[in-house]
Each structure stands twice: as structure tokens, then as C-alpha cells.
Amino acid sequence: MNRIYAILVIFLIWILPGVLSKVCFLTLYCADTGSVTGWLSVLWHGLLLDAAIAGYFSIIPGLMLICSLWTTGKWWKWLWNGYFLVTSFASFLAYTSNLGLYAYWGFPLDSTPLLYIKTSPSAAMASMSLWQMVLFPLVMICGTVCLYKIFGALRRQVLAVPAASAARRIGLSVFLLLVTAAMIIPIRGGFGTGTNHTGNVYFSQDVRLNHAAVNPIFSFLESVMHQEDIAGRYRFMEPDKADSLFAALTHTALRPDAVKKDYNVVLVCLESFSKYIMTEAGHVSGVTPNLDRYSREGIYFTNFYANSFRTDRALVSVLSGLPAQPTMSVMDMPRISTSLPSIAKSLGKAGYVTHFYYGGDTNYSNMRSYLVGTGFQKITSQYDFPPEQSTGKWGVADGPVFDRVLADIGREAKQGEKPFFKVFMTSSSHEPFDVPDYRKLSSPELNAFSYTDHCLGDFIGKLRRMPCWQNTLVVIVPDHLGAYPPEMDNYRLWRYELPMVMLGGMITEPRRIPVVGSQIDISATVLAMLGRSHDEFLYSKDLMDAAAPHYAFFTFPDAMGMVEGDSFMFYDNTSGQVVAAGGDQSVGLLPKAQAFLQKLYDDLGRADR
């Protein structure tokens, strides 16, 4: 067999065990779904990660095939056999372990077995029954032997090809090297801006079907690479003291005067915006005339803060009320992120239609798994638009996506559908700031902000003219400060200062609310405005509730800050030092922030078990 064909055959053979394991998974755990379409969707979506694993396992054989053109000897046979024996065994170990443990753990294979094997080998097997402990090793051994035999037969066919001339061997070597290097394409999941994550294959509201689509080898490797001793991090004080301080920072009760209302909710999350680019900040003017105007027309929260410096952390804070973490992103950990409460999940249970819009690739940073797992019934992304509308690095510009949101609202209003919760994460104001046909400002960064603000103004203007405006709440909030000013200082308050504005028929008069709050408070505030319970959102406080404590907590790489009233504090966890502080009460903020972070990691550690 030609070596070029051989590497392609090896790639395809490695896909097969992943597909077969999905069939077994569906038979064992999804028999009650009763949907052929659902099963086929599992196989189709799962191919993305099956191909990634096939790409990983095909790189070394590709290099061996190149070497076989130039060298001969028994070492070649032993190397080939040894590699495929180990990888065949490892793959079937992963597939059978996933099938056996899922019934007890309820999530795809990850690094958890390593923890049990390290701390208690007997506990690693405790979840499996006797018949499973007999059957699964047999399946694993048989699968390993079959796969090993297939690759052995392939080796014999390859070695049966006579050695080519030197010139031909050079050409074949170059071509094989290119084919082997091309394995990076399935490994990273294509050519998009986002790379492969387990969440890329999530497609269903049925979490079992999503888990069926996940390749357990990929899930295991991803978990190992992102492994962190969550529960053991950030131990500042005794648990009792942390509990006491933390209790004073929480308030999950619904306001007594809350009245249940089925208002539509539209939440617009503006990429990289901040108060710094608004006219009121005094640094620049004319960049965000629409946002400036809305801050005067609606409810404007004047002391509002970001929880982090990255979009993936911000979305979880905004939608789930979970504080951002200093050194990790929960969105990259589907086992935790998909179990979080969220506004979408709460409103979905109340009969709302939930829809998330993004002009880019929602596979980026495991975003899709988080969105699906936390209750978004519909997701519109870059690939739901005509290819010619993907005009920038991050996909479709904000204008066409705003138009899609408006079109969907208009269609749903005519059809008399249920109340809706729509979230749009903009992207045009992200570097490289390649906005289409819009040149108002000389600075690329400020011009991009101006473009998104222009699109926002057009969107709000058209939405105001729709009948549903009177029954709609619009929330506008950035994800974090970014791009401007060019040189950012993580230890300055303006780094985290954001505008939050509420508009819509629900808002009867303009108001400026000076209480201190942050993105984690959006969940409780919005749900309370609709008269719905927010007791699941432990870290979120209703900004309209005078009985709630009002403060802001934020993190950045291994550091954190807190604002309460006129006082603030920045603390570096690495050095163990307060880096900056101000206000009469700043000394008391450090133990509060430490207790807050410690309790957050307690909760995340429990969720990660």
C-alpha cells in the first residue's frame, strides 16, 4: 500500500472506535430518547472530537512512514507494533471506562479517575458491579487485539512496497510531512478562531445526548490539561470565620414588593466597552453618543463594575451570577459550567423562549457547552449567516446580527409566541477592529466602538417602534474594559468601571442608581424585576433591594479587588500584599474579599467532585 494512502487509512481507522463507542453509549444510556434523528446527530456532531483524537494518534505514524522510506530493519517493526499496542490499549481503556462509569458519575470521562487511583485505588473500582468488572475488561482486551491486528496488517502492506528511487523518496517525504502536518486541522477543529473543546459537540437540550457526542479520550486530555486543585486554592482563614464573613455578603431573598411580570428581556453585552470611552468620563467624546443618551433616558447604574478582564469569565458572571476566578475559567470546564444556575434556565422554566446571538464562533472557549447546559434553547452564531457576511476575523459584524435579533423579535411577535429572553454578545469592537464600511474616527479602536454604538442606536430605535417595546426590558452592559486606553493598569478602579443601563417599556422614568454593584448582580436584579425568585444565585444581589449588601468583587490574574461605598482595595495573591487601597473602610475589605474568594473555591471544588 502506498504510504500516502496508509496515513489516511490510519486516520480513518482511529475514528472508528470513537463512533462505535457512541453507538454503545446510546444503547446503554439513551434508549429512552426514541429518536433516530437524535442518535444520528450524536454521531455527526461527535465526529469533530473523534477526528481530533484521530489526528493526535496519526502524527507519530506519519513520521514513522517517512522514516521507513529511508531506513530498514527490525526496529521499524518493533516501533510500529509498540506504538499501536499502547495507543490501542489506551483508547479502549478510555472508551470502556467511560461506558462503565457514566452510569454512576453522570459525566464523560475526565481526570477524576486519576484522583481516585492516587488516593484510594479500591474506590476507583467501587462504582462498578461484578458483571461490569468482568465484561468491560473483556471488551477492552478484544478491542485492543482487533485494532492492533488491523494496524499490523497495514504495516505489512506498507513494507511490501519496494523502496523508491532517491528522488521519489524525497518527494514522498515532503508530501507525507505535509499530510502529517495537516493533522493539526482536525486537532484544532478547523480553521475558525476557536479551537476544539468538548463543548463544541453540544447540540441538544438533553444533556445525555451531549455527553454521548463527547469523545472520552478528548474529554480526559482536556481535563488533565486544565486540572487544578480547586478546593485547595486560596485558603486564607479558618472555615468558620470565612462562613461568617461570607454570610454578611449574601442576600438571596426576593423583595416583598416584587410582582410577577412576564416582560420580554433583551440583554446586550458590549465587547470591550467601558465608562472610559463615554463622554461623561471626560477622556474622549463623541464615541458613544447612543450609549451616552440611553444613560440619561433609562435606569443608569453609576457605580457598576466588571468582574474580570475576559469575555468567557464575564458571560458566566452576567448570566449565572458566578464571580470570576483569578487563574481559571469555569466556562472551560463543562462539568461545572453546565450545572450552574442562569437567567436563561430560570426564565426557560417559566415558559420563556431563550436565545443567544453571537456573530463569531460559539465553540470558542467552550461557550456552546455553557450556553446549552444553562438553558439557552436557541443559539445563533457565525455559521447561521451567509458566508459573505463573515467580513471580519471574528465573523459577522454587529450590524447584521442586530438585524437578525430584530427580525426574530418581529416574527415571534406576529406569531404570538411566549415571552422571550434574548442575549446578544457583540464582537466588532474586539481587535483587530475590522468593522465594515464605517469610517468615522481615525483611531481604529475608537472607530470600532463608534460602529457598535451606531448599530446599538439603530437597533434600539427600531425596537422602540415595535409594539412589544412596552412589554420589554432592555439591559445594556459591557463584558469588560478592553482596547482603550491602550495601556491598561490592572490596579486602577477605572479598569473595572462599566456602565449598565436599563431601557424599555418597563422603565417608566429615568433614574440614576448610585449603589455599588457588579456583573454578578445582574441575575438577581433582572429576575427580581420580573418578580421571580433568585435564591439559586448565591453570589448575586438585587441592586434595587435596600436590604442587600452592595459591593463589587473582581479578579484578574492571581489578584483580586473589592469596592464598597467609597472604599476600595486591590490584593495580589502571589505576593500576599495589598497593592492599592483608598477610603476610610479599605482595611476591612481585605478579610471580606479573602472570605469571598475562599468560599467561591469551596463551592467550585464541590462542583468539581
Coordinates of C-alpha atoms in Angstrom, one line a residue:
M1 CA 0.0 0.0 0.0
N2 CA 1.2 3.5 -0.8
R3 CA 2.4 5.3 2.3
I4 CA 0.2 8.4 1.5
Y5 CA -2.9 6.1 1.4
A6 CA -1.6 4.5 4.6
I7 CA -1.6 7.6 6.7
L8 CA -5.1 8.5 5.5
V9 CA -6.3 5.0 6.3
I10 CA -4.7 5.2 9.8
F11 CA -6.6 8.4 10.4
L12 CA -9.9 6.9 9.4
I13 CA -9.3 3.7 11.4
W14 CA -8.8 5.8 14.5
I15 CA -12.2 7.5 14.0
L16 CA -14.0 4.2 14.0
P17 CA -13.6 3.2 17.8
G18 CA -15.0 6.6 18.8
V19 CA -18.0 6.1 16.6
L20 CA -18.6 2.6 17.9
S21 CA -18.3 3.8 21.5
K22 CA -21.1 6.3 20.8
V23 CA -23.4 3.6 19.5
C24 CA -22.7 1.6 22.7
F25 CA -23.3 4.7 24.8
L26 CA -26.6 5.5 23.1
T27 CA -27.7 1.9 23.5
L28 CA -26.9 1.8 27.2
Y29 CA -27.9 5.3 28.3
C30 CA -30.2 6.9 25.7
A31 CA -32.5 4.1 24.7
D32 CA -35.5 6.0 26.0
T33 CA -34.9 9.0 23.7
G34 CA -36.6 7.2 20.9
S35 CA -35.3 9.5 18.3
V36 CA -33.3 8.2 15.3
T37 CA -32.5 11.8 14.4
G38 CA -31.1 12.4 17.9
W39 CA -28.8 9.4 17.6
L40 CA -27.6 10.4 14.1
S41 CA -27.0 13.9 15.4
V42 CA -24.8 12.5 18.2
L43 CA -22.7 10.6 15.6
W44 CA -22.5 13.6 13.3
H45 CA -21.6 16.2 16.0
G46 CA -19.3 13.7 17.7
L47 CA -17.1 13.3 14.6
L48 CA -15.5 16.6 15.4
L49 CA -13.7 15.3 18.5
D50 CA -13.3 11.8 17.1
A51 CA -11.4 13.4 14.2
A52 CA -9.3 15.4 16.7
I53 CA -8.2 12.2 18.5
A54 CA -7.6 10.5 15.2
G55 CA -5.4 13.5 14.3
Y56 CA -3.4 13.2 17.5
F57 CA -2.9 9.4 17.1
S58 CA -1.9 9.8 13.4
I59 CA 1.0 12.2 13.8
I60 CA 3.6 9.7 15.0
P61 CA 2.6 7.0 12.4
G62 CA 3.1 9.7 9.8
L63 CA 6.6 10.4 10.9
M64 CA 7.3 6.7 11.1
L65 CA 6.1 6.3 7.5
I66 CA 8.6 9.0 6.4
C67 CA 11.4 7.3 8.3
S68 CA 10.5 3.9 6.7
L69 CA 11.4 5.4 3.3
W70 CA 15.0 5.9 4.4
T71 CA 15.7 3.1 6.9
T72 CA 15.1 -0.6 7.2
G73 CA 15.5 -3.1 10.0
K74 CA 13.6 -4.8 12.7
W75 CA 13.5 -1.7 14.9
W76 CA 10.9 -0.3 12.5
K77 CA 8.6 -3.3 13.1
W78 CA 9.0 -3.1 16.8
L79 CA 8.5 0.6 17.0
W80 CA 5.3 0.3 14.9
N81 CA 3.9 -2.6 16.9
G82 CA 4.8 -1.0 20.2
Y83 CA 3.2 2.3 19.3
F84 CA -0.1 0.8 18.2
L85 CA -0.3 -1.7 21.0
V86 CA 0.0 1.2 23.6
T87 CA -2.4 3.5 21.8
S88 CA -4.9 0.8 21.1
F89 CA -4.9 -0.3 24.7
A90 CA -5.2 3.3 25.9
S91 CA -8.1 4.2 23.6
F92 CA -10.2 1.1 24.5
L93 CA -9.4 1.7 28.2
A94 CA -10.8 5.1 27.9
Y95 CA -13.9 4.1 25.9
T96 CA -14.8 1.2 28.2
S97 CA -14.1 3.2 31.3
N98 CA -16.4 5.9 30.0
L99 CA -19.2 3.4 29.3
G100 CA -18.8 1.8 32.7
L101 CA -18.5 4.9 34.9
Y102 CA -21.1 7.1 33.3
A103 CA -24.0 5.3 35.0
Y104 CA -22.6 6.3 38.4
W105 CA -20.9 9.6 37.7
G106 CA -23.1 11.2 35.1
F107 CA -20.4 13.0 33.1
P108 CA -18.0 12.0 30.4
L109 CA -14.6 10.6 31.4
D110 CA -12.2 13.2 32.8
S111 CA -9.3 13.3 35.2
T112 CA -11.4 12.2 38.2
P113 CA -10.3 8.5 38.0
L114 CA -6.7 9.7 38.4
L115 CA -7.7 11.3 41.7
Y116 CA -9.3 8.1 43.0
I117 CA -6.4 5.9 41.8
K118 CA -3.9 8.2 43.5
T119 CA -5.8 8.5 46.8
S120 CA -7.7 5.2 47.0
P121 CA -7.3 2.5 44.3
S122 CA -10.2 0.5 45.7
A123 CA -12.5 3.5 45.4
A124 CA -11.7 3.7 41.7
M125 CA -13.5 0.4 41.2
A126 CA -16.2 0.8 43.8
S127 CA -18.8 2.1 41.4
M128 CA -18.6 -0.9 39.1
S129 CA -20.7 -4.1 39.6
L130 CA -19.2 -7.5 39.2
W131 CA -20.5 -8.2 35.8
Q132 CA -19.1 -4.8 34.6
M133 CA -15.7 -5.7 36.1
V134 CA -15.7 -8.8 34.0
L135 CA -17.4 -7.6 30.8
F136 CA -15.6 -4.4 30.3
P137 CA -12.0 -5.8 30.6
L138 CA -13.0 -8.4 28.1
V139 CA -14.3 -5.8 25.7
M140 CA -11.2 -3.7 26.2
I141 CA -8.9 -6.7 25.6
C142 CA -10.8 -7.8 22.5
G143 CA -10.9 -4.3 21.1
T144 CA -7.2 -3.7 21.7
V145 CA -6.3 -7.0 20.0
C146 CA -8.5 -6.3 17.0
L147 CA -7.2 -2.8 16.5
Y148 CA -3.6 -4.0 17.0
K149 CA -4.1 -6.7 14.3
I150 CA -5.6 -4.2 11.9
F151 CA -2.6 -1.9 12.2
G152 CA -0.2 -4.9 12.0
A153 CA -1.8 -5.9 8.7
L154 CA -1.4 -2.4 7.5
R155 CA 2.3 -2.3 8.4
R156 CA 2.9 -5.5 6.4
Q157 CA 1.2 -4.0 3.3
V158 CA 3.3 -0.8 3.6
L159 CA 6.6 -2.6 4.0
A160 CA 5.7 -4.8 1.0
V161 CA 6.1 -1.7 -1.3
P162 CA 9.6 -1.7 -2.9
A163 CA 12.0 1.2 -2.0
A164 CA 11.6 4.0 -4.5
S165 CA 14.4 6.0 -6.1
A166 CA 16.1 8.7 -4.1
A167 CA 14.3 11.5 -6.0
R168 CA 10.9 9.8 -5.5
R169 CA 11.7 9.2 -1.8
I170 CA 12.4 12.9 -1.3
G171 CA 9.1 13.9 -3.0
L172 CA 7.2 11.3 -0.9
S173 CA 8.8 12.5 2.3
V174 CA 7.9 16.1 1.6
F175 CA 4.3 15.2 0.7
L176 CA 3.9 12.9 3.8
L177 CA 5.3 15.6 6.0
L178 CA 2.7 18.0 4.7
V179 CA -0.1 15.4 5.2
T180 CA 1.1 14.7 8.7
A181 CA 1.3 18.4 9.5
A182 CA -2.3 18.8 8.2
M183 CA -3.5 16.7 11.1
I184 CA -3.4 20.0 13.1
I185 CA -6.6 20.9 11.2
P186 CA -8.8 18.2 12.8
I187 CA -7.0 18.5 16.0
R188 CA -7.8 22.2 16.4
G189 CA -11.3 21.7 14.9
G190 CA -11.0 23.5 11.6
F191 CA -9.9 27.0 10.6
G192 CA -12.1 29.1 12.8
T193 CA -10.9 31.4 15.6
G194 CA -12.0 28.9 18.3
T195 CA -10.1 25.7 18.9
N196 CA -11.6 22.3 19.9
H197 CA -13.3 21.9 23.2
T198 CA -15.7 19.2 24.5
G199 CA -18.4 21.8 24.4
N200 CA -18.1 22.1 20.6
V201 CA -20.2 18.9 20.2
Y202 CA -23.0 20.0 22.5
F203 CA -26.2 20.4 20.4
S204 CA -29.2 19.2 22.4
Q205 CA -31.2 20.2 25.5
D206 CA -30.9 16.6 26.5
V207 CA -27.5 16.5 28.4
R208 CA -27.2 12.8 27.8
L209 CA -27.1 13.2 24.1
N210 CA -24.4 15.9 24.5
H211 CA -22.4 13.6 26.7
A212 CA -22.8 10.8 24.2
A213 CA -21.3 13.0 21.5
V214 CA -18.2 13.7 23.6
N215 CA -15.1 11.7 22.8
P216 CA -13.9 10.4 26.2
I217 CA -10.2 10.5 25.3
F218 CA -10.5 14.1 24.3
S219 CA -12.5 14.9 27.5
F220 CA -9.9 13.2 29.6
L221 CA -7.0 15.0 28.0
E222 CA -8.8 18.4 28.2
S223 CA -9.5 17.8 31.9
V224 CA -5.9 16.8 32.7
M225 CA -4.5 19.9 30.9
H226 CA -6.9 22.2 32.8
Q227 CA -6.6 20.3 36.1
E228 CA -6.3 22.5 39.2
D229 CA -6.7 21.7 42.9
I230 CA -9.7 24.0 43.1
A231 CA -10.8 23.2 46.6
G232 CA -7.2 23.5 47.9
R233 CA -6.7 27.0 46.5
Y234 CA -6.9 30.3 48.3
R235 CA -7.1 29.2 52.0
F236 CA -6.9 32.5 53.9
M237 CA -8.7 31.7 57.1
E238 CA -10.5 29.0 59.2
P239 CA -13.7 27.8 57.5
D240 CA -16.0 29.1 60.4
K241 CA -14.6 32.6 60.0
A242 CA -15.0 32.6 56.2
D243 CA -18.6 31.4 56.6
S244 CA -19.3 34.2 59.0
L245 CA -17.9 36.9 56.8
F246 CA -19.4 35.5 53.6
A247 CA -22.9 35.2 55.2
A248 CA -22.9 39.0 55.6
L249 CA -22.1 39.4 51.9
T250 CA -25.1 37.4 50.6
H251 CA -28.8 38.2 50.2
T252 CA -30.9 35.9 48.1
A253 CA -34.4 36.7 49.4
L254 CA -36.9 38.2 46.9
R255 CA -38.1 41.7 47.7
P256 CA -41.5 41.7 49.5
D257 CA -42.9 44.2 46.9
A258 CA -41.9 42.1 43.9
V259 CA -44.7 41.5 41.5
K260 CA -44.6 38.7 38.9
K261 CA -44.4 40.1 35.3
D262 CA -43.8 38.3 32.1
Y263 CA -41.8 41.1 30.4
N264 CA -39.5 40.2 27.5
V265 CA -35.9 40.7 28.3
V266 CA -33.2 41.7 25.8
L267 CA -29.6 41.7 27.2
V268 CA -26.9 43.3 25.0
C269 CA -23.3 42.6 26.1
L270 CA -21.0 45.1 24.5
E271 CA -17.5 43.8 23.7
S272 CA -14.7 45.8 25.5
F273 CA -16.9 48.9 26.2
S274 CA -16.4 50.8 29.4
K275 CA -17.2 54.1 31.1
Y276 CA -13.7 55.3 29.9
I277 CA -15.0 55.8 26.3
M278 CA -18.2 57.5 27.3
T279 CA -18.4 61.3 27.2
E280 CA -19.2 61.6 30.9
A281 CA -15.8 60.1 31.8
G282 CA -14.1 63.1 30.1
H283 CA -11.4 61.2 28.3
V284 CA -12.9 61.2 24.9
S285 CA -16.2 62.5 23.4
G286 CA -18.5 61.6 20.6
V287 CA -17.5 57.9 20.5
T288 CA -20.7 56.5 22.1
P289 CA -23.5 59.1 21.6
N290 CA -26.2 56.5 21.8
L291 CA -25.0 54.9 25.0
D292 CA -24.5 58.4 26.4
R293 CA -28.1 59.2 25.6
Y294 CA -29.5 55.9 27.0
S295 CA -27.7 56.5 30.3
R296 CA -29.9 59.7 30.6
E297 CA -33.1 58.1 29.3
G298 CA -33.2 54.9 31.3
I299 CA -32.0 53.5 34.6
Y300 CA -28.3 54.1 34.9
F301 CA -26.2 52.4 37.5
T302 CA -23.4 54.8 38.1
N303 CA -21.1 52.7 40.3
F304 CA -21.1 49.4 38.4
Y305 CA -18.0 47.2 37.9
A306 CA -16.8 44.3 35.7
N307 CA -16.0 41.0 37.5
S308 CA -13.0 40.2 35.3
F309 CA -10.9 41.0 32.2
R310 CA -12.1 38.3 29.8
T311 CA -15.3 37.6 27.9
D312 CA -15.6 34.0 28.9
R313 CA -15.5 35.0 32.6
A314 CA -17.8 38.0 32.1
L315 CA -20.6 36.0 30.4
V316 CA -20.7 33.5 33.3
S317 CA -20.8 36.4 35.7
V318 CA -23.6 38.2 33.8
L319 CA -25.7 35.2 33.0
S320 CA -25.1 32.9 36.0
G321 CA -24.1 35.4 38.8
L322 CA -20.9 33.5 39.4
P323 CA -17.8 35.6 40.3
A324 CA -14.8 35.3 38.0
Q325 CA -11.8 33.4 39.2
P326 CA -8.2 34.6 39.2
T327 CA -6.4 31.8 37.5
M328 CA -9.0 29.7 35.6
S329 CA -12.2 30.0 33.6
V330 CA -15.3 27.9 34.6
M331 CA -16.5 28.2 31.0
D332 CA -13.6 25.9 30.0
M333 CA -14.8 23.3 32.5
P334 CA -18.1 21.9 31.1
R335 CA -18.7 19.6 34.0
I336 CA -19.0 22.7 36.3
S337 CA -20.3 25.3 33.9
T338 CA -23.2 23.3 32.6
S339 CA -24.5 22.8 36.1
L340 CA -24.7 26.5 37.0
P341 CA -27.9 28.4 37.5
S342 CA -28.6 31.0 34.9
I343 CA -31.1 33.6 33.9
A344 CA -31.9 31.6 30.8
K345 CA -32.5 28.4 32.9
S346 CA -34.8 30.3 35.3
L347 CA -36.8 32.0 32.6
G348 CA -36.9 28.9 30.5
K349 CA -38.7 27.1 33.4
A350 CA -41.1 30.0 33.5
G351 CA -42.1 29.4 29.8
Y352 CA -39.7 31.9 28.1
V353 CA -38.1 31.2 24.8
T354 CA -34.3 31.7 25.4
H355 CA -32.0 32.7 22.5
F356 CA -28.3 33.6 22.4
Y357 CA -26.8 35.6 19.5
Y358 CA -23.1 36.0 18.6
G359 CA -21.5 36.9 15.3
G360 CA -18.5 34.7 15.9
D361 CA -17.8 31.1 16.7
T362 CA -19.7 29.9 19.8
N363 CA -17.3 27.0 20.0
Y364 CA -14.7 29.5 21.3
S365 CA -13.6 28.8 24.9
N366 CA -16.3 26.1 25.4
M367 CA -19.0 28.8 25.1
R368 CA -21.5 26.5 23.4
S369 CA -21.5 23.8 26.1
Y370 CA -22.1 26.5 28.7
L371 CA -24.9 28.1 26.8
V372 CA -26.7 24.8 26.0
G373 CA -26.1 23.5 29.5
T374 CA -27.5 26.6 31.2
G375 CA -30.8 26.8 29.3
F376 CA -30.4 28.5 26.0
Q377 CA -32.9 26.8 23.7
K378 CA -31.6 28.5 20.5
I379 CA -28.1 29.7 19.6
T380 CA -27.4 31.8 16.5
S381 CA -23.7 32.2 15.6
Q382 CA -21.4 32.9 12.7
Y383 CA -22.4 29.8 10.8
D384 CA -26.1 30.7 10.7
F385 CA -25.4 33.7 8.4
P386 CA -24.5 33.7 4.7
P387 CA -20.7 33.2 4.3
E388 CA -20.3 36.6 2.6
Q389 CA -21.5 38.3 5.8
S390 CA -18.4 37.0 7.7
T391 CA -16.4 40.0 6.9
G392 CA -14.0 40.1 9.9
K393 CA -11.7 38.0 11.8
W394 CA -14.3 37.3 14.5
G395 CA -17.1 36.6 11.9
V396 CA -20.2 38.6 11.3
A397 CA -20.2 42.2 12.2
D398 CA -22.6 43.6 14.8
G399 CA -24.9 45.3 12.3
P400 CA -26.2 42.1 10.6
V401 CA -26.5 40.3 14.0
F402 CA -28.6 43.2 15.4
D403 CA -30.8 42.9 12.3
R404 CA -31.3 39.2 12.9
V405 CA -32.3 39.8 16.5
L406 CA -34.9 42.4 15.3
A407 CA -36.2 40.1 12.6
D408 CA -36.6 37.3 15.1
I409 CA -38.4 39.6 17.6
G410 CA -40.7 40.8 14.8
R411 CA -41.5 37.3 13.6
E412 CA -42.1 36.0 17.1
A413 CA -44.4 38.9 18.0
K414 CA -46.6 38.2 14.9
Q415 CA -46.8 34.6 15.8
G416 CA -47.8 35.4 19.3
E417 CA -45.1 33.3 20.8
K418 CA -44.2 33.1 24.5
P419 CA -42.2 35.8 26.2
F420 CA -38.5 35.8 25.2
F421 CA -35.1 36.2 26.7
K422 CA -32.6 37.3 24.1
V423 CA -28.9 37.8 24.7
F424 CA -26.5 39.4 22.1
M425 CA -22.8 39.3 22.7
T426 CA -21.3 41.8 20.2
S427 CA -17.8 41.4 18.7
S428 CA -16.9 44.2 16.3
S429 CA -15.1 46.2 19.0
H430 CA -12.7 43.4 19.5
E431 CA -9.3 43.6 17.9
P432 CA -8.4 43.8 15.0
F433 CA -11.4 46.3 14.9
D434 CA -12.2 45.4 11.2
V435 CA -15.7 47.0 11.0
P436 CA -17.4 47.1 7.6
D437 CA -18.0 50.4 5.7
Y438 CA -17.7 52.6 8.7
R439 CA -15.0 55.2 9.0
K440 CA -16.0 58.0 11.4
L441 CA -12.9 58.2 13.7
S442 CA -9.2 57.9 12.8
S443 CA -8.4 55.6 15.7
P444 CA -9.2 52.0 14.7
E445 CA -10.2 51.2 18.3
L446 CA -12.5 54.1 18.8
N447 CA -13.9 53.8 15.4
A448 CA -14.9 50.2 16.2
F449 CA -16.6 51.3 19.4
S450 CA -18.4 54.1 17.5
Y451 CA -19.6 51.5 14.9
T452 CA -21.1 49.2 17.6
D453 CA -22.6 52.2 19.3
H454 CA -24.1 53.2 15.9
C455 CA -25.6 49.7 15.5
L456 CA -26.9 49.7 19.0
G457 CA -28.7 53.0 18.4
D458 CA -30.2 51.7 15.2
F459 CA -31.4 48.6 17.0
I460 CA -32.9 50.4 19.9
G461 CA -34.6 53.0 17.6
K462 CA -36.3 50.2 15.6
L463 CA -37.2 48.2 18.7
R464 CA -38.9 51.3 20.2
R465 CA -41.2 51.4 17.2
M466 CA -42.3 47.8 17.7
P467 CA -45.5 47.1 19.8
C468 CA -43.5 44.7 22.1
W469 CA -41.4 47.6 23.3
Q470 CA -43.9 48.4 26.0
N471 CA -43.6 44.9 27.3
T472 CA -39.8 44.6 27.1
L473 CA -36.8 45.2 29.4
V474 CA -33.5 46.0 27.7
V475 CA -30.3 45.6 29.6
I476 CA -27.1 47.0 28.2
V477 CA -23.8 46.1 29.8
P478 CA -20.2 45.7 28.6
D479 CA -18.2 42.5 29.2
H480 CA -15.0 44.3 30.3
L481 CA -12.8 47.3 29.5
G482 CA -10.6 46.5 26.5
A483 CA -8.6 48.1 23.8
Y484 CA -8.9 51.7 25.1
P485 CA -7.0 53.2 26.7
P486 CA -4.0 51.4 25.0
E487 CA -2.1 51.0 28.3
M488 CA -4.3 49.5 31.0
D489 CA -3.4 49.2 34.7
N490 CA -5.0 46.3 36.5
Y491 CA -4.6 48.1 39.8
R492 CA -6.8 51.1 39.0
L493 CA -10.5 51.3 39.6
W494 CA -11.3 52.7 36.1
R495 CA -10.0 49.4 34.7
Y496 CA -13.3 47.8 36.0
E497 CA -15.8 50.6 35.8
L498 CA -18.6 49.8 33.4
P499 CA -21.9 51.4 32.5
M500 CA -25.1 49.4 33.0
V501 CA -28.3 50.8 31.5
M502 CA -31.9 49.5 31.5
L503 CA -34.4 50.7 29.0
G504 CA -37.7 49.6 27.6
G505 CA -41.4 50.0 28.4
M506 CA -40.8 48.5 31.8
I507 CA -38.8 51.6 32.7
T508 CA -41.2 54.4 33.4
E509 CA -38.8 57.2 34.2
P510 CA -35.1 58.0 34.1
R511 CA -33.1 57.2 37.2
R512 CA -29.5 57.2 38.3
I513 CA -28.8 54.5 40.9
P514 CA -25.5 55.0 42.8
V515 CA -25.3 51.8 44.7
V516 CA -22.1 49.8 44.1
G517 CA -22.7 46.6 42.1
S518 CA -21.1 44.3 39.5
Q519 CA -22.0 41.9 36.7
I520 CA -22.8 39.1 39.2
D521 CA -25.7 41.2 40.4
I522 CA -27.5 41.3 37.1
S523 CA -29.1 37.8 37.6
A524 CA -30.8 38.7 40.9
T525 CA -31.7 42.2 39.7
V526 CA -33.4 41.2 36.5
L527 CA -35.2 38.2 38.0
A528 CA -36.4 40.3 40.9
M529 CA -37.7 43.0 38.5
L530 CA -39.7 40.2 36.9
G531 CA -40.9 39.1 40.3
R532 CA -39.1 35.7 40.1
S533 CA -37.0 34.0 42.7
H534 CA -33.3 34.3 42.6
D535 CA -32.4 32.2 45.6
E536 CA -30.2 29.8 43.4
F537 CA -27.9 32.7 42.7
L538 CA -25.9 32.7 46.0
Y539 CA -23.4 35.4 44.9
S540 CA -25.9 37.7 43.1
K541 CA -27.7 40.6 44.9
D542 CA -30.7 42.6 43.8
L543 CA -29.4 46.1 43.2
M544 CA -32.8 47.6 43.8
D545 CA -33.1 45.9 47.3
A546 CA -32.0 48.2 50.1
A547 CA -31.8 45.1 52.4
A548 CA -29.0 43.6 50.3
P549 CA -25.3 44.3 50.8
H550 CA -23.9 46.3 47.9
Y551 CA -20.3 45.9 46.9
A552 CA -18.2 44.8 43.9
F553 CA -15.7 42.0 43.7
F554 CA -13.4 41.4 40.8
T555 CA -10.4 39.3 39.8
F556 CA -7.5 39.4 37.4
P557 CA -4.5 37.0 37.1
D558 CA -3.9 35.8 40.6
A559 CA -5.2 39.0 42.2
M560 CA -8.5 40.5 43.3
G561 CA -10.2 43.7 44.3
M562 CA -13.2 44.8 46.2
V563 CA -15.2 48.1 46.3
E564 CA -17.7 49.0 49.0
G565 CA -19.1 52.5 49.3
D566 CA -16.2 55.0 48.8
S567 CA -13.5 52.5 49.7
F568 CA -11.6 50.0 47.6
M569 CA -8.7 47.5 47.9
F570 CA -6.5 45.6 45.5
Y571 CA -4.7 42.4 46.7
D572 CA -2.0 40.4 45.0
N573 CA -2.4 36.7 45.9
T574 CA 1.1 35.8 44.7
S575 CA 2.9 38.3 46.9
G576 CA 0.3 38.3 49.7
Q577 CA 0.3 42.1 49.6
V578 CA -2.4 44.9 49.4
V579 CA -1.2 46.7 46.3
A580 CA -3.5 49.7 46.3
A581 CA -6.3 50.9 48.6
G582 CA -8.4 54.0 49.3
G583 CA -11.2 55.2 51.6
D584 CA -11.8 55.0 55.3
Q585 CA -13.1 51.4 55.2
S586 CA -10.5 49.9 52.9
V587 CA -8.7 47.9 55.7
G588 CA -11.9 46.0 56.4
L589 CA -12.3 45.0 52.7
L590 CA -9.3 42.5 52.7
P591 CA -10.8 39.9 55.0
K592 CA -14.1 40.2 53.2
A593 CA -12.5 39.7 49.8
Q594 CA -10.5 36.8 51.1
A595 CA -13.5 35.1 52.6
F596 CA -15.5 35.7 49.4
L597 CA -12.8 34.1 47.2
Q598 CA -12.3 31.2 49.6
K599 CA -16.0 30.4 49.7
L600 CA -16.1 30.6 45.9
Y601 CA -13.4 28.0 45.6
D602 CA -15.1 25.8 48.2
D603 CA -18.2 25.8 46.0
L604 CA -16.3 25.2 42.8
G605 CA -14.4 22.4 44.5
R606 CA -17.6 20.7 45.5
A607 CA -19.0 21.1 42.0
D608 CA -15.8 19.6 40.5
R609 CA -16.1 16.3 42.5

